[in-house]
Short mmCIF file of C-alpha atoms in Angstrom, two decimals:
data_model
loop_
_atom_site.label_atom_id
_atom_site.label_comp_id
_atom_site.label_asym_id
_atom_site.label_seq_id
_atom_site.Cartn_x
_atom_site.Cartn_y
_atom_site.Cartn_z
CA MET A 59 -9.99 -18.15 -4.30
CA ALA A 60 -9.14 -21.45 -4.68
CA GLY A 61 -9.64 -24.12 -1.90
CA GLY A 62 -6.82 -25.85 -0.11
CA GLY A 63 -5.99 -29.94 0.88
CA THR A 64 -8.09 -32.26 -1.03
CA ALA A 65 -10.39 -29.96 -3.17
CA GLY A 66 -7.20 -28.34 -4.23
CA ARG A 67 -5.45 -31.51 -5.64
CA LEU A 68 -8.50 -32.59 -7.06
CA LEU A 69 -9.36 -29.73 -9.18
CA ALA A 70 -5.46 -29.57 -10.02
CA ARG A 71 -6.16 -30.94 -13.65
CA GLY A 72 -7.81 -27.94 -14.74
CA ALA A 73 -10.29 -27.78 -18.02
CA ARG A 74 -10.82 -26.10 -21.17
CA ALA A 75 -13.65 -24.58 -19.09
CA ALA A 76 -13.65 -21.06 -21.36
CA GLY A 77 -14.51 -23.25 -24.66
CA TRP A 78 -11.07 -21.61 -26.52
CA GLY A 79 -7.69 -21.65 -26.10
CA ARG A 80 -5.51 -23.08 -22.78
CA PRO A 81 -7.12 -24.94 -19.94
CA LEU A 82 -8.30 -23.12 -17.30
CA GLY A 83 -7.19 -23.76 -13.77
CA PRO A 84 -9.69 -23.80 -10.83
CA GLU A 85 -9.40 -20.55 -9.76
CA GLU A 86 -10.25 -18.82 -12.95
CA THR A 87 -12.87 -21.12 -13.16
CA LEU A 88 -13.88 -20.48 -10.30
CA GLY A 89 -13.45 -16.81 -10.93
CA LEU A 90 -15.51 -17.29 -14.20
CA LEU A 91 -18.50 -18.80 -12.57
CA GLU A 92 -18.45 -16.14 -9.90
CA GLY A 93 -18.86 -13.47 -12.42
CA SER A 94 -21.31 -15.54 -14.30
CA VAL A 95 -24.57 -15.05 -11.45
CA VAL A 96 -27.19 -14.11 -13.37
CA HIS A 97 -29.67 -14.51 -10.98
CA ARG A 98 -29.60 -14.68 -7.22
CA GLU A 99 -32.87 -15.01 -4.88
CA GLY A 100 -33.45 -16.87 -1.45
CA ALA A 101 -32.38 -20.69 -1.71
CA LEU A 102 -31.46 -20.31 -5.58
CA LEU A 103 -28.99 -19.22 -7.73
CA ALA A 104 -28.09 -19.01 -10.96
CA LEU A 105 -25.10 -18.71 -13.20
CA SER A 106 -24.24 -19.29 -17.11
CA LYS A 107 -22.03 -22.41 -17.48
CA PRO A 108 -19.15 -22.17 -19.91
CA PRO A 109 -19.12 -25.23 -22.34
CA GLY A 110 -16.83 -27.98 -21.96
CA LEU A 111 -16.79 -27.66 -17.33
CA PRO A 112 -19.05 -30.95 -16.48
CA ILE A 113 -21.43 -31.35 -13.50
CA LEU A 114 -20.24 -34.62 -12.44
CA GLY A 115 -16.61 -34.46 -13.56
CA ARG A 116 -14.31 -38.44 -13.81
CA SER A 117 -12.02 -38.21 -10.84
CA GLY A 118 -9.36 -35.90 -10.73
CA GLU A 119 -11.50 -33.91 -13.07
CA LEU A 120 -12.59 -30.15 -12.56
CA SER A 121 -16.11 -30.18 -12.62
CA LEU A 122 -18.89 -27.60 -11.35
CA THR A 123 -19.96 -29.92 -8.39
CA ALA A 124 -16.03 -29.45 -7.33
CA LEU A 125 -16.24 -26.06 -6.93
CA LEU A 126 -19.85 -25.66 -5.74
CA PRO A 127 -17.96 -25.51 -2.06
CA MET A 128 -15.99 -22.41 -2.82
CA LEU A 129 -18.29 -20.82 -4.81
CA ARG A 130 -20.54 -20.80 -2.36
CA ARG A 131 -17.90 -19.48 0.01
CA CYS A 132 -16.55 -16.51 -2.10
CA LEU A 133 -20.53 -15.82 -3.03
CA ASP A 134 -20.90 -15.89 1.01
CA LEU A 135 -23.70 -18.35 0.73
CA PRO A 136 -25.84 -19.37 3.54
CA ALA A 137 -26.10 -23.25 2.96
CA GLU A 138 -24.52 -25.96 0.70
CA LEU A 139 -25.66 -25.32 -3.32
CA HIS A 140 -27.30 -28.51 -4.95
CA VAL A 141 -27.51 -28.64 -8.82
CA VAL A 142 -31.48 -28.30 -10.37
CA LYS A 143 -30.68 -28.15 -13.87
CA ALA A 144 -28.42 -27.89 -15.73
CA PRO A 145 -26.69 -28.43 -19.76
CA ALA A 146 -24.42 -31.20 -20.65
CA ARG A 147 -20.59 -30.56 -20.17
CA GLU A 148 -19.76 -29.58 -23.59
CA CYS A 149 -23.07 -26.99 -23.70
CA SER A 150 -22.34 -23.72 -22.19
CA GLY A 151 -25.52 -22.07 -20.24
CA LEU A 152 -27.55 -21.69 -17.65
CA VAL A 153 -27.25 -23.57 -14.12
CA LEU A 154 -30.08 -23.46 -11.85
CA LEU A 155 -28.77 -24.43 -7.88
CA SER A 156 -30.56 -24.15 -4.60
CA GLY A 157 -29.28 -24.05 -0.89
CA CYS A 158 -32.84 -26.12 0.29
CA GLN A 159 -33.38 -29.48 -0.46
CA ARG A 160 -37.09 -28.77 -0.55
CA THR A 161 -36.26 -26.04 -2.98
CA THR A 162 -34.66 -28.74 -4.99
CA GLU A 163 -37.28 -31.49 -4.97
CA GLN A 164 -39.49 -29.04 -6.05
CA LEU A 165 -38.36 -27.55 -8.93
CA GLN A 166 -37.11 -30.92 -9.75
CA GLN A 167 -40.59 -32.16 -9.67
CA PHE A 168 -42.02 -28.95 -11.62
CA PHE A 169 -39.93 -29.74 -14.70
CA THR A 170 -41.06 -33.23 -14.41
CA ASP A 171 -45.05 -32.15 -14.09
CA ALA A 172 -44.52 -29.40 -17.29
CA ARG A 173 -43.30 -31.86 -19.30
CA ARG A 174 -46.06 -34.81 -18.88
CA ARG A 175 -48.38 -31.39 -19.64
CA GLY A 176 -46.45 -31.26 -23.26
CA ARG A 177 -44.84 -27.57 -21.76
CA TYR A 178 -41.50 -27.57 -23.06
CA PRO A 179 -39.49 -25.65 -19.89
CA ALA A 180 -35.82 -25.69 -21.40
CA THR A 181 -35.37 -23.41 -24.75
CA TYR A 182 -31.44 -23.74 -26.37
CA HIS A 183 -30.29 -21.81 -28.74
CA ALA A 184 -27.81 -23.46 -31.47
CA VAL A 185 -25.44 -22.59 -34.91
CA THR A 186 -25.90 -25.09 -36.79
CA VAL A 187 -23.92 -25.58 -40.64
CA GLY A 188 -26.40 -26.38 -42.44
CA VAL A 189 -30.69 -24.57 -43.04
CA PRO A 190 -33.22 -26.68 -41.89
CA ALA A 191 -35.93 -27.66 -45.36
CA GLU A 192 -38.36 -26.66 -42.95
CA ALA A 193 -38.79 -23.27 -40.77
CA GLU A 194 -40.13 -25.20 -38.03
CA GLY A 195 -40.94 -28.30 -36.81
CA GLU A 196 -40.44 -31.35 -34.40
CA ILE A 197 -37.52 -34.63 -34.26
CA ARG A 198 -38.99 -37.51 -33.22
CA THR A 199 -36.96 -40.37 -32.63
CA GLY A 200 -35.97 -43.32 -30.47
CA LEU A 201 -32.36 -43.25 -29.01
CA ARG A 202 -30.09 -45.52 -27.40
CA TRP A 203 -26.73 -46.09 -26.61
CA GLN A 204 -24.54 -48.50 -28.93
CA GLN A 205 -21.16 -50.22 -28.38
CA GLN A 206 -19.01 -49.10 -31.25
CA GLY A 207 -15.24 -50.04 -30.91
CA GLU A 208 -14.10 -49.66 -27.09
CA THR A 209 -16.67 -46.80 -26.84
CA THR A 210 -20.24 -46.38 -26.35
CA VAL A 211 -22.56 -43.81 -28.80
CA VAL A 212 -25.63 -42.52 -29.00
CA VAL A 213 -27.64 -43.75 -32.13
CA PRO A 214 -30.92 -42.73 -33.52
CA VAL A 215 -34.11 -45.74 -33.62
CA PRO A 216 -36.17 -44.98 -36.44
CA ALA A 217 -38.57 -47.01 -35.25
CA PRO A 218 -38.14 -48.14 -32.05
CA GLY A 219 -40.62 -51.81 -31.28
CA ARG A 220 -42.92 -51.50 -28.44
CA ARG A 221 -40.96 -54.58 -26.48
CA SER A 222 -37.17 -52.36 -26.60
CA LEU A 223 -39.45 -49.27 -24.97
CA ALA A 224 -40.76 -51.39 -22.25
CA ARG A 225 -37.49 -52.63 -21.43
CA LYS A 226 -35.80 -48.87 -21.50
CA GLU A 227 -33.76 -50.15 -24.24
CA VAL A 228 -34.41 -47.19 -26.34
CA LYS A 229 -36.10 -44.10 -25.13
CA SER A 230 -38.69 -42.39 -27.14
CA THR A 231 -37.19 -38.70 -27.84
CA LEU A 232 -39.01 -35.45 -28.58
CA THR A 233 -37.24 -32.01 -29.70
CA ARG A 234 -39.19 -28.55 -31.68
CA TYR A 235 -37.34 -26.46 -32.58
CA ARG A 236 -37.40 -22.64 -34.80
CA VAL A 237 -35.16 -21.39 -36.99
CA LEU A 238 -34.55 -17.52 -35.58
CA GLY A 239 -32.20 -16.93 -38.85
CA ALA A 240 -30.08 -17.93 -41.55
CA ALA A 241 -27.24 -16.52 -43.13
CA GLY A 242 -23.83 -18.23 -44.68
CA GLY A 243 -24.63 -21.51 -44.61
CA CYS A 244 -25.75 -21.10 -41.27
CA ALA A 245 -28.57 -20.60 -38.88
CA LEU A 246 -29.73 -19.91 -35.52
CA LEU A 247 -32.56 -22.12 -33.97
CA GLN A 248 -33.94 -22.20 -30.99
CA LEU A 249 -34.36 -25.75 -29.41
CA GLN A 250 -37.29 -27.51 -27.02
CA PRO A 251 -36.40 -30.83 -25.86
CA LYS A 252 -39.74 -32.39 -24.78
CA THR A 253 -37.74 -35.43 -23.22
CA ALA A 254 -34.16 -35.85 -21.58
CA PHE A 255 -31.64 -38.39 -23.25
CA PRO A 256 -27.56 -38.20 -23.25
CA GLU A 257 -26.66 -36.25 -26.91
CA GLN A 258 -30.46 -35.96 -28.04
CA LEU A 259 -29.90 -32.13 -28.65
CA PRO A 260 -26.99 -32.79 -30.84
CA VAL A 261 -27.78 -36.32 -32.47
CA HIS A 262 -30.95 -34.61 -33.25
CA LEU A 263 -29.67 -31.64 -35.28
CA THR A 264 -27.69 -34.09 -37.45
CA LEU A 265 -31.37 -35.83 -38.31
CA LEU A 266 -32.03 -32.94 -39.50
CA LEU A 267 -28.24 -32.69 -41.82
CA CYS A 268 -27.64 -29.63 -39.55
CA PRO A 269 -24.95 -30.42 -37.01
CA ALA A 270 -24.31 -27.63 -34.62
CA LEU A 271 -21.52 -25.59 -34.97
CA GLY A 272 -18.38 -26.96 -32.72
CA ASP A 273 -19.94 -30.98 -32.83
CA HIS A 274 -16.76 -32.86 -32.96
CA LYS A 275 -18.25 -36.15 -31.62
CA HIS A 276 -21.64 -36.44 -34.23
CA SER A 277 -20.55 -34.40 -37.28
CA SER A 278 -19.30 -36.91 -39.50
CA ARG A 279 -22.72 -38.55 -39.53
CA VAL A 280 -24.18 -35.99 -41.97
CA GLY A 281 -21.96 -36.44 -45.01
CA ARG A 282 -22.18 -34.46 -48.51
CA VAL A 283 -21.99 -34.99 -52.33
CA LEU A 284 -22.05 -32.60 -54.44
CA GLY A 285 -22.87 -29.97 -51.70
CA VAL A 286 -25.85 -31.63 -51.02
CA PRO A 287 -26.16 -33.60 -46.69
CA PHE A 288 -27.31 -36.94 -46.39
CA LEU A 289 -27.15 -38.89 -43.45
CA LEU A 290 -24.32 -42.18 -43.00
CA PRO A 291 -25.30 -44.42 -40.09
CA PRO A 292 -22.94 -44.11 -36.61
CA GLU A 293 -21.13 -46.94 -37.32
CA ALA A 294 -19.42 -45.22 -40.63
CA ALA A 295 -19.37 -41.65 -39.00
CA PRO A 296 -16.36 -42.33 -36.23
CA THR A 297 -15.48 -39.40 -34.76
CA ARG A 298 -13.66 -36.57 -35.86
CA THR A 299 -12.96 -32.49 -35.94
CA GLN A 300 -15.68 -31.26 -37.79
CA VAL A 301 -15.08 -30.69 -41.18
CA LEU A 302 -15.91 -26.82 -42.96
CA ASP A 303 -15.84 -25.33 -46.11
CA GLU A 304 -12.85 -22.55 -46.79
CA GLU A 305 -15.76 -20.28 -46.84
CA LEU A 306 -17.69 -20.47 -43.69
CA LEU A 307 -14.21 -21.10 -41.51
CA SER A 308 -12.82 -17.88 -43.29
CA LEU A 309 -16.81 -15.92 -42.58
CA LEU A 310 -15.13 -17.19 -38.93
CA GLY A 311 -12.10 -16.43 -39.17
CA LEU A 312 -10.36 -19.78 -38.12
CA SER A 313 -7.89 -21.94 -39.40
CA PRO A 314 -8.00 -25.12 -40.14
CA GLN A 315 -5.19 -26.01 -37.28
CA ARG A 316 -7.43 -24.56 -35.01
CA LEU A 317 -10.75 -25.82 -35.80
CA HIS A 318 -10.31 -28.61 -32.85
CA ARG A 319 -10.36 -26.33 -30.43
CA LEU A 320 -14.07 -24.60 -31.95
CA PRO A 321 -16.67 -24.91 -28.97
CA LEU A 322 -20.17 -26.57 -29.38
CA HIS A 323 -22.70 -23.67 -30.29
CA LEU A 324 -25.82 -25.21 -27.77
CA HIS A 325 -26.61 -22.55 -25.11
CA LEU A 326 -29.54 -23.35 -22.57
CA GLN A 327 -30.86 -20.00 -23.23
CA GLN A 328 -33.73 -20.20 -20.78
CA LEU A 329 -35.99 -21.94 -18.11
CA GLU A 330 -39.69 -21.32 -17.11
CA LEU A 331 -39.90 -21.93 -13.55
CA PRO A 332 -43.05 -21.01 -11.68
CA GLN A 333 -41.85 -17.52 -11.44
CA GLY A 334 -41.35 -17.04 -14.55
CA PRO A 335 -38.58 -17.21 -16.90
CA LEU A 336 -35.09 -17.25 -16.32
CA CYS A 337 -32.60 -16.57 -19.24
CA ALA A 338 -29.01 -15.91 -19.70
CA PRO A 339 -27.11 -14.44 -23.08
CA PRO A 340 -25.17 -16.61 -25.02
CA PRO A 341 -21.13 -16.66 -24.36
CA PRO A 342 -18.85 -14.25 -25.55
CA PHE A 343 -17.90 -17.00 -28.51
CA PHE A 344 -21.38 -17.65 -28.94
CA LEU A 345 -22.05 -13.97 -29.73
CA ARG A 346 -18.35 -13.46 -31.89
CA THR A 347 -19.84 -16.12 -34.10
CA LEU A 348 -23.41 -14.47 -34.47
CA GLN A 349 -22.17 -11.43 -35.26
CA ARG A 350 -19.33 -13.12 -38.01
CA LEU A 351 -22.14 -14.99 -39.45
CA GLY A 352 -25.03 -12.03 -39.68
CA LEU A 353 -27.34 -14.25 -37.55
CA PRO A 354 -29.58 -12.69 -35.60
CA GLY A 355 -29.15 -12.21 -31.62
CA HIS A 356 -25.34 -10.67 -31.26
CA GLN A 357 -26.40 -7.40 -29.36
CA GLU A 358 -29.06 -9.54 -26.96
CA PRO A 359 -29.39 -7.93 -23.28
CA HIS A 360 -29.04 -9.57 -20.27
CA PHE A 361 -32.30 -10.90 -19.26
CA SER A 362 -32.89 -12.18 -14.84
CA LEU A 363 -36.10 -12.71 -13.07
CA PRO A 364 -38.44 -9.83 -13.20
CA PRO A 365 -38.27 -8.14 -9.22
CA HIS A 366 -41.11 -9.31 -7.51
#
């Protein structure tokens, strides 16, 4: 299945595309993508991406974009594929591809217009460590990049000034959330971002004091004293493997030694398109977690667009 020449050398390093276990090479990842197609009609192709696979990888890194020419050949598609919409590297979920540049531009404009009209075209599902105090609500904050040591991190700005917003140093962000179920000190949340900023959803979840399960980047910002969660400033919360208590580890069937391999439980579940909603079921590891925790949705059916 894998392509030869430059593409083969480019992808040789592999990636931890499946979320659990060893890194997958290009052939295995390509097979995984080929088997995860949820919709194919005209110029549109939709598939469900595993966590850990970037859309645009760094030099020499396995990425979805690098795999697209080979995926096109495997599926015998007539035209070059373009990415219309896709979740971030660490997220799983719907990737919308198009073989027509005009269709790509029309859909991207549709998503932009939908947000301007106050609609929420993307719906994510997340498993969180902790249960929000309110069953539903909105998370509003400014977000910006901040240098922290040798890396840059996304940090919240609760009351951004007009000048920083005008200079685009800070972006106002908004996510709508709803609790779909709670058990074992965890929750299944529906998240609908109205804005788009890198790492918006994981950072917003820390502001609810309910970091996403498998978030090894931002979860350290939520501390606990006598079981009560509180928010730490980003500079006092360096990145580390998420800390889970023994009871939750037992429910998940995890050992502390394997915890660093726990994938992020944040899944792009649905996209609203002009012709109707397009859905993809969560990946097996996500469904397994729902089942172990007793959260709803672990027998969710496979959805796609209705036939015309």
